[in-house]
Each structure stands twice: as structure tokens, then as C-alpha cells.
mmCIF file with all atom_site columns, C-alpha atoms in Angstrom:
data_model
loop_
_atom_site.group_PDB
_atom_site.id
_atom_site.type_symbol
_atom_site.label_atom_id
_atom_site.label_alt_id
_atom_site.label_comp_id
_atom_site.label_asym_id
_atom_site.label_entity_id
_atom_site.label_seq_id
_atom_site.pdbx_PDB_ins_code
_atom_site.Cartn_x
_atom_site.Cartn_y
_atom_site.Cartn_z
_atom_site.occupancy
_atom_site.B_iso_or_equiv
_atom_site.pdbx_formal_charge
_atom_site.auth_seq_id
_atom_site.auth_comp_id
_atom_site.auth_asym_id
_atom_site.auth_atom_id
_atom_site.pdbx_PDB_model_num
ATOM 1   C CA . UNK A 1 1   ? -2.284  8.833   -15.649 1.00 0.00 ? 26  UNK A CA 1
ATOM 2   C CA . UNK A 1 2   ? -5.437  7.242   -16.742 1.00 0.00 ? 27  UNK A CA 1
ATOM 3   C CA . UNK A 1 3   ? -3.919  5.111   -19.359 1.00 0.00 ? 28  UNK A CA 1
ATOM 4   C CA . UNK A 1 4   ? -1.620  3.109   -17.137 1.00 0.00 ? 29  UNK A CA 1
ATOM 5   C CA . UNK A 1 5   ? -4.608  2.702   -14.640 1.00 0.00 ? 30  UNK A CA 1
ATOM 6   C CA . UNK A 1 6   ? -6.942  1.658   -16.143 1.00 0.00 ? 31  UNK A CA 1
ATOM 7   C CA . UNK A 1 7   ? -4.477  -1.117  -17.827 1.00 0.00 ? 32  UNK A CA 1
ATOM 8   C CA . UNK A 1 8   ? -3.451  -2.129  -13.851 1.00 0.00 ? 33  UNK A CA 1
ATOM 9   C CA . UNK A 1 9   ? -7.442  -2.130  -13.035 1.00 0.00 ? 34  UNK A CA 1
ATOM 10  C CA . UNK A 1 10  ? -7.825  -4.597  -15.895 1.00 0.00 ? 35  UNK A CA 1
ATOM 11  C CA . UNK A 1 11  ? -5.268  -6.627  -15.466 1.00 0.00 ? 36  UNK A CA 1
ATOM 12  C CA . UNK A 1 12  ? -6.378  -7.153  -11.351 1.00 0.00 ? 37  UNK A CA 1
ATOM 13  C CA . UNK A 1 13  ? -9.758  -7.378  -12.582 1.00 0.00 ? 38  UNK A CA 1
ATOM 14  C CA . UNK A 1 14  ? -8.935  -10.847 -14.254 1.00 0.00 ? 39  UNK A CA 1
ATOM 15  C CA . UNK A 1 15  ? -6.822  -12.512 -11.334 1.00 0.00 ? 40  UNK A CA 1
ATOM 16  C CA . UNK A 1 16  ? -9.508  -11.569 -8.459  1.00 0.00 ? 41  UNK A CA 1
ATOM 17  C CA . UNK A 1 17  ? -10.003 -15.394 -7.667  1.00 0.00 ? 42  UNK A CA 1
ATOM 18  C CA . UNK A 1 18  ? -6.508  -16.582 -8.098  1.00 0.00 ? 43  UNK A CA 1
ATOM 19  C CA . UNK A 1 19  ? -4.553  -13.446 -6.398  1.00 0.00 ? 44  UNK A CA 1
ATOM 20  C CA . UNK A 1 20  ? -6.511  -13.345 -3.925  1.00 0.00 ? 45  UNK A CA 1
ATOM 21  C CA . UNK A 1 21  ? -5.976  -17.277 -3.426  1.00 0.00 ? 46  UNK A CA 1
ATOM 22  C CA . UNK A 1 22  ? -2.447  -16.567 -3.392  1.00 0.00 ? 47  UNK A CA 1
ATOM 23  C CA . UNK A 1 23  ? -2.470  -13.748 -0.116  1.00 0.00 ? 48  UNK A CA 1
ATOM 24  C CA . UNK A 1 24  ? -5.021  -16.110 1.996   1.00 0.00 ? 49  UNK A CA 1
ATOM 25  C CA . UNK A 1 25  ? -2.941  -16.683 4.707   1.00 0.00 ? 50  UNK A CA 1
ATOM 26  C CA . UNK A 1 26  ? -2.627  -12.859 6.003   1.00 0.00 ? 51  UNK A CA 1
ATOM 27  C CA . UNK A 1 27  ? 0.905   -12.680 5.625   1.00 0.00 ? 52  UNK A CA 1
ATOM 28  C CA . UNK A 1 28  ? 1.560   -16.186 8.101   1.00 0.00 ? 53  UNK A CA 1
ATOM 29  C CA . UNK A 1 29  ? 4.364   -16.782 5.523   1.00 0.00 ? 54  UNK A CA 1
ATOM 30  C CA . UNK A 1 30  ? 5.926   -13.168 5.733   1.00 0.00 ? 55  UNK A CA 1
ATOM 31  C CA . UNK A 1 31  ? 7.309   -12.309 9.631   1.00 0.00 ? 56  UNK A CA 1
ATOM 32  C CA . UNK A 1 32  ? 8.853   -8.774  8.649   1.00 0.00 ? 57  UNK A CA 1
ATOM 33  C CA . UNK A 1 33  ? 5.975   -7.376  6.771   1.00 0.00 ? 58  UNK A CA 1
ATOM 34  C CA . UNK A 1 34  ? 3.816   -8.836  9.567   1.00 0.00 ? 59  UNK A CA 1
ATOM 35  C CA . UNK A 1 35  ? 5.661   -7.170  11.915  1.00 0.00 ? 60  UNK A CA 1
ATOM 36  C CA . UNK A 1 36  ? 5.694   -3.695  10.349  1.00 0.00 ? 61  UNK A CA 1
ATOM 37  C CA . UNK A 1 37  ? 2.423   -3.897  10.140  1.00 0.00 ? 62  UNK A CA 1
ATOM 38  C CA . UNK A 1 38  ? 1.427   -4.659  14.497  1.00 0.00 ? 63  UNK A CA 1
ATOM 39  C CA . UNK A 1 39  ? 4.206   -2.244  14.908  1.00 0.00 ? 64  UNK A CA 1
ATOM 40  C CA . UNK A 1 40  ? 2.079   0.713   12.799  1.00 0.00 ? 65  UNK A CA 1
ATOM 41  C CA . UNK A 1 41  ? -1.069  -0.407  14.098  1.00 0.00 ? 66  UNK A CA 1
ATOM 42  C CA . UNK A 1 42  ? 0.210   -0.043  17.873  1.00 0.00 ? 67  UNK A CA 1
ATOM 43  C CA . UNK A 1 43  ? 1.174   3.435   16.663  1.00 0.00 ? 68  UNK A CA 1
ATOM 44  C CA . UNK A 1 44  ? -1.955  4.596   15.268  1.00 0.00 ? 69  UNK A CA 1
ATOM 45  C CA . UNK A 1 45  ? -3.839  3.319   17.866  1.00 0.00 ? 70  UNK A CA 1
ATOM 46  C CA . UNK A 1 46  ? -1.313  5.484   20.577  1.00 0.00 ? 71  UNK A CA 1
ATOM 47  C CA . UNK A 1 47  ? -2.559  8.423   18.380  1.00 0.00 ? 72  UNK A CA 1
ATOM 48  C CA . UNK A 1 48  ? -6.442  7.918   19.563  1.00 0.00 ? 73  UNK A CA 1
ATOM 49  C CA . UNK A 1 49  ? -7.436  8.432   16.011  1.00 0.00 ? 74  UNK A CA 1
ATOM 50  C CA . UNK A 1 50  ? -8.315  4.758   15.151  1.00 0.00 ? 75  UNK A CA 1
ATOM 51  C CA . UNK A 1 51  ? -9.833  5.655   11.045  1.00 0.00 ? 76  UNK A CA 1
ATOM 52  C CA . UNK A 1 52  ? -7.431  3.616   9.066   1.00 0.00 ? 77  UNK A CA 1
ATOM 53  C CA . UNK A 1 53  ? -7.176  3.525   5.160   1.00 0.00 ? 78  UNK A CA 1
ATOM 54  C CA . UNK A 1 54  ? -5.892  0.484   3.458   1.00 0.00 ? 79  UNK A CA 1
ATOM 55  C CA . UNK A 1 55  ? -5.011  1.934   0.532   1.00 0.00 ? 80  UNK A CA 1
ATOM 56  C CA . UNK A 1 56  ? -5.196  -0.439  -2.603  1.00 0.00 ? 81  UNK A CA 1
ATOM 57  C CA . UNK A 1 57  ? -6.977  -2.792  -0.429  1.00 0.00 ? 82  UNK A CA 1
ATOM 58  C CA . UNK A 1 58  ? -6.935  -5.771  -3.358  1.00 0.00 ? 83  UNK A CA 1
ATOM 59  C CA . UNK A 1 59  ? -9.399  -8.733  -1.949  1.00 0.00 ? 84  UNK A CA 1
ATOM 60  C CA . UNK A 1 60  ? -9.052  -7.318  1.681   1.00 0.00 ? 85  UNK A CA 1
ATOM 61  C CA . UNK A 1 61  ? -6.684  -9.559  3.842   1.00 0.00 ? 86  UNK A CA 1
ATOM 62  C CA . UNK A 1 62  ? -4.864  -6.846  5.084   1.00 0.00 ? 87  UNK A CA 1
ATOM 63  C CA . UNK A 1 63  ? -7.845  -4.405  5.735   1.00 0.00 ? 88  UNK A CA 1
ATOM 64  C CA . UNK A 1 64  ? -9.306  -7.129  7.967   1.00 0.00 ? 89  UNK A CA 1
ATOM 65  C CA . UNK A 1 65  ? -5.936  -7.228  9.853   1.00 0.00 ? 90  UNK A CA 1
ATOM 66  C CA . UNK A 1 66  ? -5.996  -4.034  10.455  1.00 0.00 ? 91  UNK A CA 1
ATOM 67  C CA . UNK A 1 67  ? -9.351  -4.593  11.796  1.00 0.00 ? 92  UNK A CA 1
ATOM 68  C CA . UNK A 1 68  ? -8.505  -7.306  14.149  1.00 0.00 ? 93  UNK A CA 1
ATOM 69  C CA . UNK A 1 69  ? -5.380  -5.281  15.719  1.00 0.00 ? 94  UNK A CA 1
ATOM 70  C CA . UNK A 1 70  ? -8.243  -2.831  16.696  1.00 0.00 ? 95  UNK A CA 1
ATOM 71  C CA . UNK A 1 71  ? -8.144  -0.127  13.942  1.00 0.00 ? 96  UNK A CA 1
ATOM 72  C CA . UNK A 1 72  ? -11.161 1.518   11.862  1.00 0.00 ? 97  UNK A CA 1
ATOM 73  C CA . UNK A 1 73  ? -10.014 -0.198  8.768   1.00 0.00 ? 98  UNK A CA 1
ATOM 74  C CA . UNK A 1 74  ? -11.596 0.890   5.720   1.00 0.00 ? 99  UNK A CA 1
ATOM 75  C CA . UNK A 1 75  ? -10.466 -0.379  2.081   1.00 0.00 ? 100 UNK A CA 1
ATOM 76  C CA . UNK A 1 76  ? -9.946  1.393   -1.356  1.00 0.00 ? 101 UNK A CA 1
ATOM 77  C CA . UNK A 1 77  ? -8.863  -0.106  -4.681  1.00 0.00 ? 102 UNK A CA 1
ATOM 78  C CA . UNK A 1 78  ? -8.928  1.007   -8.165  1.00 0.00 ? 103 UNK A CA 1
ATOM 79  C CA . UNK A 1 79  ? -10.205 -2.954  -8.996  1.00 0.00 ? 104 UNK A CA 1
ATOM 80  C CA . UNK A 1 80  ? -14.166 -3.097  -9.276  1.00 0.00 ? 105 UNK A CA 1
ATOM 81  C CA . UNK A 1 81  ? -13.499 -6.917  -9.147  1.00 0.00 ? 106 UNK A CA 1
ATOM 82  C CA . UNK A 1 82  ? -11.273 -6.939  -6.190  1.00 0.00 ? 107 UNK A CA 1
ATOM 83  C CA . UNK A 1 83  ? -13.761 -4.648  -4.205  1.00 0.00 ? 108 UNK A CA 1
ATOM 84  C CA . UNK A 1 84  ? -16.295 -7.181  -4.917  1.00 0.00 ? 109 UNK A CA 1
ATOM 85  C CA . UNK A 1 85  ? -14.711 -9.903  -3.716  1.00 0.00 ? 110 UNK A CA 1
ATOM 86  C CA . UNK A 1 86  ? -13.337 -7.822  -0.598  1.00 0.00 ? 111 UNK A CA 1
ATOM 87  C CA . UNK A 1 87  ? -16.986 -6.894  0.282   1.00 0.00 ? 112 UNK A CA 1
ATOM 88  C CA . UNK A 1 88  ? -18.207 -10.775 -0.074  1.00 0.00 ? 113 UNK A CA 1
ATOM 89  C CA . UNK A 1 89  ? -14.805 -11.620 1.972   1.00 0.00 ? 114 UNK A CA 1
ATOM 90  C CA . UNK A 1 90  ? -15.301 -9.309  4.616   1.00 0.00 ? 115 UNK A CA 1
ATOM 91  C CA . UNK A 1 91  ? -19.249 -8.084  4.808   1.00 0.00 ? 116 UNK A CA 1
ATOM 92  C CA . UNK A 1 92  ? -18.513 -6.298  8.289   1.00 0.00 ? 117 UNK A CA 1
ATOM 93  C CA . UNK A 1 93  ? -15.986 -4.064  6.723   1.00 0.00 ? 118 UNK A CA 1
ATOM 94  C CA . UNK A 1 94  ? -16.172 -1.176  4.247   1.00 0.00 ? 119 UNK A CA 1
ATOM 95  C CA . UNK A 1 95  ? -14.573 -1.300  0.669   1.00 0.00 ? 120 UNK A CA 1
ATOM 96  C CA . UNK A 1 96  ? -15.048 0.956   -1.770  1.00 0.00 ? 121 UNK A CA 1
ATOM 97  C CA . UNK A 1 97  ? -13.383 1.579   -5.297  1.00 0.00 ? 122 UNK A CA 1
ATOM 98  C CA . UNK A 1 98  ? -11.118 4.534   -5.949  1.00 0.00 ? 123 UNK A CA 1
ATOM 99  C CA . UNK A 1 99  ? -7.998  6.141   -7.644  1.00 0.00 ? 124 UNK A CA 1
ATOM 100 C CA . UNK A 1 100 ? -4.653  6.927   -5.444  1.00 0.00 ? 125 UNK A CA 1
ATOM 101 C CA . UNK A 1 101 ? -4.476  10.155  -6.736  1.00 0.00 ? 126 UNK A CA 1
ATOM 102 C CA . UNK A 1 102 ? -8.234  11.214  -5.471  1.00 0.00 ? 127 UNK A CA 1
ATOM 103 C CA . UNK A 1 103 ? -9.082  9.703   -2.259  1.00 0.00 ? 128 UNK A CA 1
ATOM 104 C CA . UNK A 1 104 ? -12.432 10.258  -1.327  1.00 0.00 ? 129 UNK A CA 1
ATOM 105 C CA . UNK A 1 105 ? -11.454 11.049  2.319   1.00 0.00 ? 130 UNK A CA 1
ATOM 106 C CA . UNK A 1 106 ? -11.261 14.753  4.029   1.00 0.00 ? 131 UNK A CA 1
ATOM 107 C CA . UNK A 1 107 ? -8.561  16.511  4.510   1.00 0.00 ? 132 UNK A CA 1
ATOM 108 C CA . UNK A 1 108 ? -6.519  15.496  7.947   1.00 0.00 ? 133 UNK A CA 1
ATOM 109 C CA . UNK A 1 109 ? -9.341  12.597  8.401   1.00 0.00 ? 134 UNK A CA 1
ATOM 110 C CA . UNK A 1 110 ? -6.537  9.761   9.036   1.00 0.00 ? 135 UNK A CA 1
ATOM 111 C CA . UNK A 1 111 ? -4.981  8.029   12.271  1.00 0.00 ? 136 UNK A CA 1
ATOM 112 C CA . UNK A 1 112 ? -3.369  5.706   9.569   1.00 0.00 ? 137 UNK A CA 1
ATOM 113 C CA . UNK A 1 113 ? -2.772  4.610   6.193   1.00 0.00 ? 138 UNK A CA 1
ATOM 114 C CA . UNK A 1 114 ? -1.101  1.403   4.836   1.00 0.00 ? 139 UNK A CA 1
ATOM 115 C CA . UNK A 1 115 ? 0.624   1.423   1.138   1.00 0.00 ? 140 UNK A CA 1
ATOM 116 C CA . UNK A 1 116 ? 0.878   -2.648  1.057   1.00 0.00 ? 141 UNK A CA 1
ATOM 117 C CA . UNK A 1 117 ? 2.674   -2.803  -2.686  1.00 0.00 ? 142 UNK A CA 1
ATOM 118 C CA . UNK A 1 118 ? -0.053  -0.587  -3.702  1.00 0.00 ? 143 UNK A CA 1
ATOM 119 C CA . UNK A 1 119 ? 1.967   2.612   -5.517  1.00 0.00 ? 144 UNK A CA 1
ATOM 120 C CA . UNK A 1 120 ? 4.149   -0.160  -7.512  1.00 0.00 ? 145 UNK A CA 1
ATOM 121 C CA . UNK A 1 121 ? 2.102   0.191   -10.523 1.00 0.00 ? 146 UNK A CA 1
ATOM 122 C CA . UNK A 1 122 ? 2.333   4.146   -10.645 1.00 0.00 ? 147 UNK A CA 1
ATOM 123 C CA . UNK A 1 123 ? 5.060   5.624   -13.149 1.00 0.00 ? 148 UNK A CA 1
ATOM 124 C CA . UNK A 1 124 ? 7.787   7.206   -10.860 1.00 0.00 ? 149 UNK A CA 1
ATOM 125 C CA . UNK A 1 125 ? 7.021   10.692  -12.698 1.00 0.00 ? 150 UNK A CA 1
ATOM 126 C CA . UNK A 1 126 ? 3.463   10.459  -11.087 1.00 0.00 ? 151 UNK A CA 1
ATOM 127 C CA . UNK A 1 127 ? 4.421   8.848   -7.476  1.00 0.00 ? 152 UNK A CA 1
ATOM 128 C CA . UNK A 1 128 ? 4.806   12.710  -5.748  1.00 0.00 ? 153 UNK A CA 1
ATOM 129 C CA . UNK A 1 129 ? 1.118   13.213  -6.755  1.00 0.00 ? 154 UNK A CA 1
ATOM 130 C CA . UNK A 1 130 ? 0.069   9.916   -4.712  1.00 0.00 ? 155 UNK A CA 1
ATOM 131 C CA . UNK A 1 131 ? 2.292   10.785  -1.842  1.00 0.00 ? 156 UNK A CA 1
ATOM 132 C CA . UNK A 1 132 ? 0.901   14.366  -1.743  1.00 0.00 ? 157 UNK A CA 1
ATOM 133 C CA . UNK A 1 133 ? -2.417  12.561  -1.722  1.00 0.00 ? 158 UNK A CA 1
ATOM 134 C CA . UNK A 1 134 ? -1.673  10.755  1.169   1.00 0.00 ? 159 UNK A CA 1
ATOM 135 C CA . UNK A 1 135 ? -0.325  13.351  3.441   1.00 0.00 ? 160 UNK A CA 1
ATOM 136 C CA . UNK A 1 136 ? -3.411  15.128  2.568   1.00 0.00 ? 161 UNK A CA 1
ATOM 137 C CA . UNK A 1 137 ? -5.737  12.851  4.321   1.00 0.00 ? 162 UNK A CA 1
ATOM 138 C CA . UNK A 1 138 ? -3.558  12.317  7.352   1.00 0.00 ? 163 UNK A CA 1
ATOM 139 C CA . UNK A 1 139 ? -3.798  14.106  10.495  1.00 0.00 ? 164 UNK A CA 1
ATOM 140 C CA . UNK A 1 140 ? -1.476  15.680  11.675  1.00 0.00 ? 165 UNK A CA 1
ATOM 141 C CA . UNK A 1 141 ? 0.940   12.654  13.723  1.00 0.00 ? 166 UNK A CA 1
ATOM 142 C CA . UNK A 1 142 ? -1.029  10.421  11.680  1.00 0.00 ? 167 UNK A CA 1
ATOM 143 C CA . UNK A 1 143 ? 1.218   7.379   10.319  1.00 0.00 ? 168 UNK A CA 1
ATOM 144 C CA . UNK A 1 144 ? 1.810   5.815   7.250   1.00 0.00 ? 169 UNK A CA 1
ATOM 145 C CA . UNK A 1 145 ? 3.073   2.438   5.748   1.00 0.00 ? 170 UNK A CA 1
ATOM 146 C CA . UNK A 1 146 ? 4.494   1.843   2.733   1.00 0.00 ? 171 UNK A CA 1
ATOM 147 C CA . UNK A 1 147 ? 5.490   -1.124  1.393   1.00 0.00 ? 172 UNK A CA 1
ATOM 148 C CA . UNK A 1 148 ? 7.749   -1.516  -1.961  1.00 0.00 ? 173 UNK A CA 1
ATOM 149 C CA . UNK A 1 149 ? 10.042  -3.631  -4.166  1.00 0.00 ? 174 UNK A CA 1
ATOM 150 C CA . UNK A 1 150 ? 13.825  -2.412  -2.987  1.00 0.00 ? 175 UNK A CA 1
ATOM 151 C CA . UNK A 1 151 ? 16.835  -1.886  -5.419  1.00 0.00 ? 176 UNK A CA 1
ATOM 152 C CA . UNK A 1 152 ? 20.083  -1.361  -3.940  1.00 0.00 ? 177 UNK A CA 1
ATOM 153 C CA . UNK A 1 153 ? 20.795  0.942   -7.633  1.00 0.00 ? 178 UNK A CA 1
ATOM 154 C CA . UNK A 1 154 ? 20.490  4.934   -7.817  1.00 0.00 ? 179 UNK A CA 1
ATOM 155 C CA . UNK A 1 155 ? 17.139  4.876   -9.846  1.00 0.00 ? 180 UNK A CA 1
ATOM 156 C CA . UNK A 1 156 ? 13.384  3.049   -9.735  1.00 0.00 ? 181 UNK A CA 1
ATOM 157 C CA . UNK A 1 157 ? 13.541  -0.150  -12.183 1.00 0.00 ? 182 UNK A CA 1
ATOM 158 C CA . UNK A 1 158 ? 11.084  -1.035  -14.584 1.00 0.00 ? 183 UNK A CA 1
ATOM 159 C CA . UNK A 1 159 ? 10.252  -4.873  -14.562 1.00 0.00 ? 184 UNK A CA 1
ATOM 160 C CA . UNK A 1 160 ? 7.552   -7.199  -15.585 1.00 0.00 ? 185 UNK A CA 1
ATOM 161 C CA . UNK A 1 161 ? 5.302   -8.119  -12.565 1.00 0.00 ? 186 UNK A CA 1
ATOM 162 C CA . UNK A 1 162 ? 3.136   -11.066 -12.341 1.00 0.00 ? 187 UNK A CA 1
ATOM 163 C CA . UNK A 1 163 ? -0.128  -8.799  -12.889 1.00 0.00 ? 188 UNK A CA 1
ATOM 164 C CA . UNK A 1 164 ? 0.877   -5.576  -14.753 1.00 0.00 ? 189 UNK A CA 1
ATOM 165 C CA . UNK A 1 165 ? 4.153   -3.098  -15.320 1.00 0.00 ? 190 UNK A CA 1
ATOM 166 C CA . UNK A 1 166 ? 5.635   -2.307  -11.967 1.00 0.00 ? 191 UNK A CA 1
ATOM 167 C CA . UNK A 1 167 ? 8.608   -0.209  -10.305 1.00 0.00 ? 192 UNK A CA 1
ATOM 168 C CA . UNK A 1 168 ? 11.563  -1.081  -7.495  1.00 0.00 ? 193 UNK A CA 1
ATOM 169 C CA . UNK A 1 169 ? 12.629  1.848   -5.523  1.00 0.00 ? 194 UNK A CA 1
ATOM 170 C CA . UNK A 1 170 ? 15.696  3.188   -3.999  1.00 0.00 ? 195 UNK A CA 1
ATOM 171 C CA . UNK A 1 171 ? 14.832  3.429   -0.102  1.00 0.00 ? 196 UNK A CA 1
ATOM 172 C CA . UNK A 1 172 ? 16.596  6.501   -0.106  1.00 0.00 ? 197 UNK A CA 1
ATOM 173 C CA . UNK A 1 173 ? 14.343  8.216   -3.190  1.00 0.00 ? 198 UNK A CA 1
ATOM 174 C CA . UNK A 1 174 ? 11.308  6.591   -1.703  1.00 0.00 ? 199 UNK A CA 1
ATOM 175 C CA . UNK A 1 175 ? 12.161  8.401   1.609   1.00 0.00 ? 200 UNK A CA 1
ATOM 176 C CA . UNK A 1 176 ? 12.939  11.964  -0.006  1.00 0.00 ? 201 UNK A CA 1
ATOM 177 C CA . UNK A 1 177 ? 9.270   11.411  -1.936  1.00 0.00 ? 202 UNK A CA 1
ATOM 178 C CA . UNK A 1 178 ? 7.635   11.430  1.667   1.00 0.00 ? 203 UNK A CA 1
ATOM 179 C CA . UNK A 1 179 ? 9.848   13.960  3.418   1.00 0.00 ? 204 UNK A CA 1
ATOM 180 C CA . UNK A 1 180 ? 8.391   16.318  0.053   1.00 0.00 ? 205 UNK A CA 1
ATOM 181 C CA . UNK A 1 181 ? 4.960   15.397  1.103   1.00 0.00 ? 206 UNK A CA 1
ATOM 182 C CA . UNK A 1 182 ? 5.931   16.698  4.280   1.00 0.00 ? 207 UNK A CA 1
ATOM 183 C CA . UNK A 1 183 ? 5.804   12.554  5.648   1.00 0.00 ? 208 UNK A CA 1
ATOM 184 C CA . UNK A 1 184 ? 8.344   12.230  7.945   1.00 0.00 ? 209 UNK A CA 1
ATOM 185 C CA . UNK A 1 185 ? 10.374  9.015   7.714   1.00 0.00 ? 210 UNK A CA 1
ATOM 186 C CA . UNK A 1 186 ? 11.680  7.380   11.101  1.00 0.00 ? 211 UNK A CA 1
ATOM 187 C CA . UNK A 1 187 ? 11.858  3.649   10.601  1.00 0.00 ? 212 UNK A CA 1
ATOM 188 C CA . UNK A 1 188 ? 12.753  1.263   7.696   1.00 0.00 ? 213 UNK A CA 1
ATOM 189 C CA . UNK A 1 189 ? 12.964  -2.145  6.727   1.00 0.00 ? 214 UNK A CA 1
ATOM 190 C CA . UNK A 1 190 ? 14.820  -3.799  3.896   1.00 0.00 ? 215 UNK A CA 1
ATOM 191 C CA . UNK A 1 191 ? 15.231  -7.309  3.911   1.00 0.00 ? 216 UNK A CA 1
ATOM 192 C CA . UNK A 1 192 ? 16.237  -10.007 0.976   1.00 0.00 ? 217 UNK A CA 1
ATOM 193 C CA . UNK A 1 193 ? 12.848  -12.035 -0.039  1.00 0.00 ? 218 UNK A CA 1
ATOM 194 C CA . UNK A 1 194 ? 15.642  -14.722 -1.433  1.00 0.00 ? 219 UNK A CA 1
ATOM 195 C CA . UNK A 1 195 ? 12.961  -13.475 -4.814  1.00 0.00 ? 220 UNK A CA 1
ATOM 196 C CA . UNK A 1 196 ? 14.012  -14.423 -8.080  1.00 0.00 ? 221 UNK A CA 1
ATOM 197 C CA . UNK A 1 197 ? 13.414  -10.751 -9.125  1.00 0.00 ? 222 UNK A CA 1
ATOM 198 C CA . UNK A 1 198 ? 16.597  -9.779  -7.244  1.00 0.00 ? 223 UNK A CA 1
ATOM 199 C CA . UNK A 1 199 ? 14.964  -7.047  -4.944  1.00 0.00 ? 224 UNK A CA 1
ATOM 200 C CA . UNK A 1 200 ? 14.546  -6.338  -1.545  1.00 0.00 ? 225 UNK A CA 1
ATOM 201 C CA . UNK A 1 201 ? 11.503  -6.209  0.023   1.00 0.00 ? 226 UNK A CA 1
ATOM 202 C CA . UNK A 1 202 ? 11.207  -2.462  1.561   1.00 0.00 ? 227 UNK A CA 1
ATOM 203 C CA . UNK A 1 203 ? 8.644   -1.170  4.399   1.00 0.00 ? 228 UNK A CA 1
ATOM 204 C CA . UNK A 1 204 ? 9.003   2.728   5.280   1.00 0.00 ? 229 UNK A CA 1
ATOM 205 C CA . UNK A 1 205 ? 7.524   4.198   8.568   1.00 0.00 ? 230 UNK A CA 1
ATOM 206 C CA . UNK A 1 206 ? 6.377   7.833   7.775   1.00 0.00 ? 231 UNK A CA 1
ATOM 207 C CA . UNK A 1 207 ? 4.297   10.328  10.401  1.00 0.00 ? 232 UNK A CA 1
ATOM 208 C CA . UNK A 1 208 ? 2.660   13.862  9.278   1.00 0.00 ? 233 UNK A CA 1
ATOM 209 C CA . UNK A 1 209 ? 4.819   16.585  10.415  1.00 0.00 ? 234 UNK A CA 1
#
């Protein structure tokens, strides 16, 4: 696993400025994903356990939107670069670096966790070890959001992102992943980004069982 990480940490490492240029706007541009994301704050915050992960936080946009819809948003990213720039970004919040696999968060510590694009990167062979991760830190009813490249075929698909090696999903696949992690699936969103990649852009609502 740490071969293919530490090429991803690299490769974010030398777009810091310009990606996070690119994601200023918060997600003005983007009404679904902007919705999926009020809709699982509102749900964490029914749960009274307000301690929110963003989890591969990049420069921080979406940590600080958690923020402002009245979580305890916290950041992690593999990217020493992109944690720096989150911290200058955002000095009120936290941000620290980290790997997917090892959280550094107690077990059942988590109202919420958002997954914004963030397991992309990871070889389908190692996403059940992330997932597992996740539902690890989650209370139980706590929520997560994750948010993926869609394909429509029977199979994840290899292609050549912008930044490093990434993977589309079958929502279906995706959703057995989390039901293994004992992450219960009950709300999904697939939509056409009119992207020249062909894929769908894919959120999945999961809770702890």
C-alpha cells in the first residue's frame, strides 16, 4: 500500500497552490454534491455527536463547510503540503496529516465522516481495509459520506486523473464494500457531470449499524 501512497502524496504535494485554486468556491458550482453534503450534516448533527472527520481533507474547503453547517470538523490528508496550506487557510480549524488506512481517531469517536473523492486513489484490492477503517471510528448511528467517480459497467475502471492513478466504481460494489464494513447504505446519488471522462458523479449515504 505504501508504494501507491506515497506516489498520490507526491503528486498532491506539487499542485497545493493550483488545486486548491481550482475548489475555491466551496462547491457554488456543484448543487448535488452541495446538497449531499447539508443533507449529512443535518444528520449528524440530529445524532448529538457533532466530531466530524473530513477525511482526505486536501486544502480544507470542505472541512470549513462542515464547520459552518455547525459540525466539529476536523481534517486529515496524507499531503504534508495540502495540510499546510489547509492550516494557513483555515487557522481556527484542526488539520493534521495521516493515512486512510490508520486514522488516528478512537474507536466509535465519530458523529460523522465525509469521503469527498478521497478513496479514488486506493487500488480496489485495498478499498475494504479503508472502509473497515472508517466504520471503526464511527459511533454507532454515526454517518458517513462518500463521494466517487460512477461507472454504469460491472467492475472499478482504471483511468488517468488529473493528479495521480485513480478508480470509478460501480454504485452497487461501492455499496456492498460498506454493508461489509457493517456501513449501512440508505441514500444515493448518481448524476451525469456532462465530464469528458464519461462517469457519473456518485455520493453514498452510509450509517453504523
Amino acid at each position: 500500500m505504501a508504494n501507491h501512497q506515497d506516489r498520490t502524496m507526491a503528486a498532491y504535494d506539487g499542485v497545493v497552490e493550483l488545486y486548491a485554486s481550482l475548489f475555491a468556491n466551496r462547491l457554488e458550482t456543484q448543487p448535488f454534491a452541495r446538497a449531499m453534503i447539508g443533507t449529512f450534516a443535518e444528520l449528524v448533527r440530529a445524532t448529538g455527536n457533532l466530531r466530524t472527520a473530513d477525511v482526505g481533507c486536501g486544502p480544507g474547503h470542505l472541512t470549513a463547510m462542515l464547520h459552518e453547517l455547525g459540525l466539529d470538523a476536523f481534517g486529515l490528508d496524507l499531503s504534508p503540503g495540502m495540510v499546510d496550506h489547509a492550516r494557513r487557510a483555515h487557522p481556527i480549524l484542526r488539520f493534521q496529516e495521516a493515512r486512510m488506512e490508520s486514522l488516528p481517531i478512537e474507536d466509535g469517536a465519530l458523529g460523522g465522516i465525509l469521503a469527498h473523492y478521497s478513496m479514488i486513489h486506493t487500488p480496489p484490492a485495498e478499498l475494504p481495509e479503508l472502509i473497515a477503517e472508517q466504520g471503526r471510528v464511527l459511533a454507532p448511528g454515526g454517518l458517513l459520506l462518500v463521494s466517487f467517480f460512477g461507472t454504469d459497467g460491472p467492475e472499478p475502471v482504471q483511468f488517468d486523473h488529473k493528479v495521480a492513478p485513480a478508480y470509478s466504481w460501480p454504485a452497487d460494489r461501492l455499496t456492498e464494500l460498506l454493508d461489509d464494513a457493517g456501513l449501512v447504505p440508505f441514500a444515493r446519488l448518481l448524476h451525469d457531470p456532462a465530464s469528458e471522462r464519461g462517469f457519473l458523479d456518485a455520493h453514498l449515504l452510509a450509517r453504523r449499524s
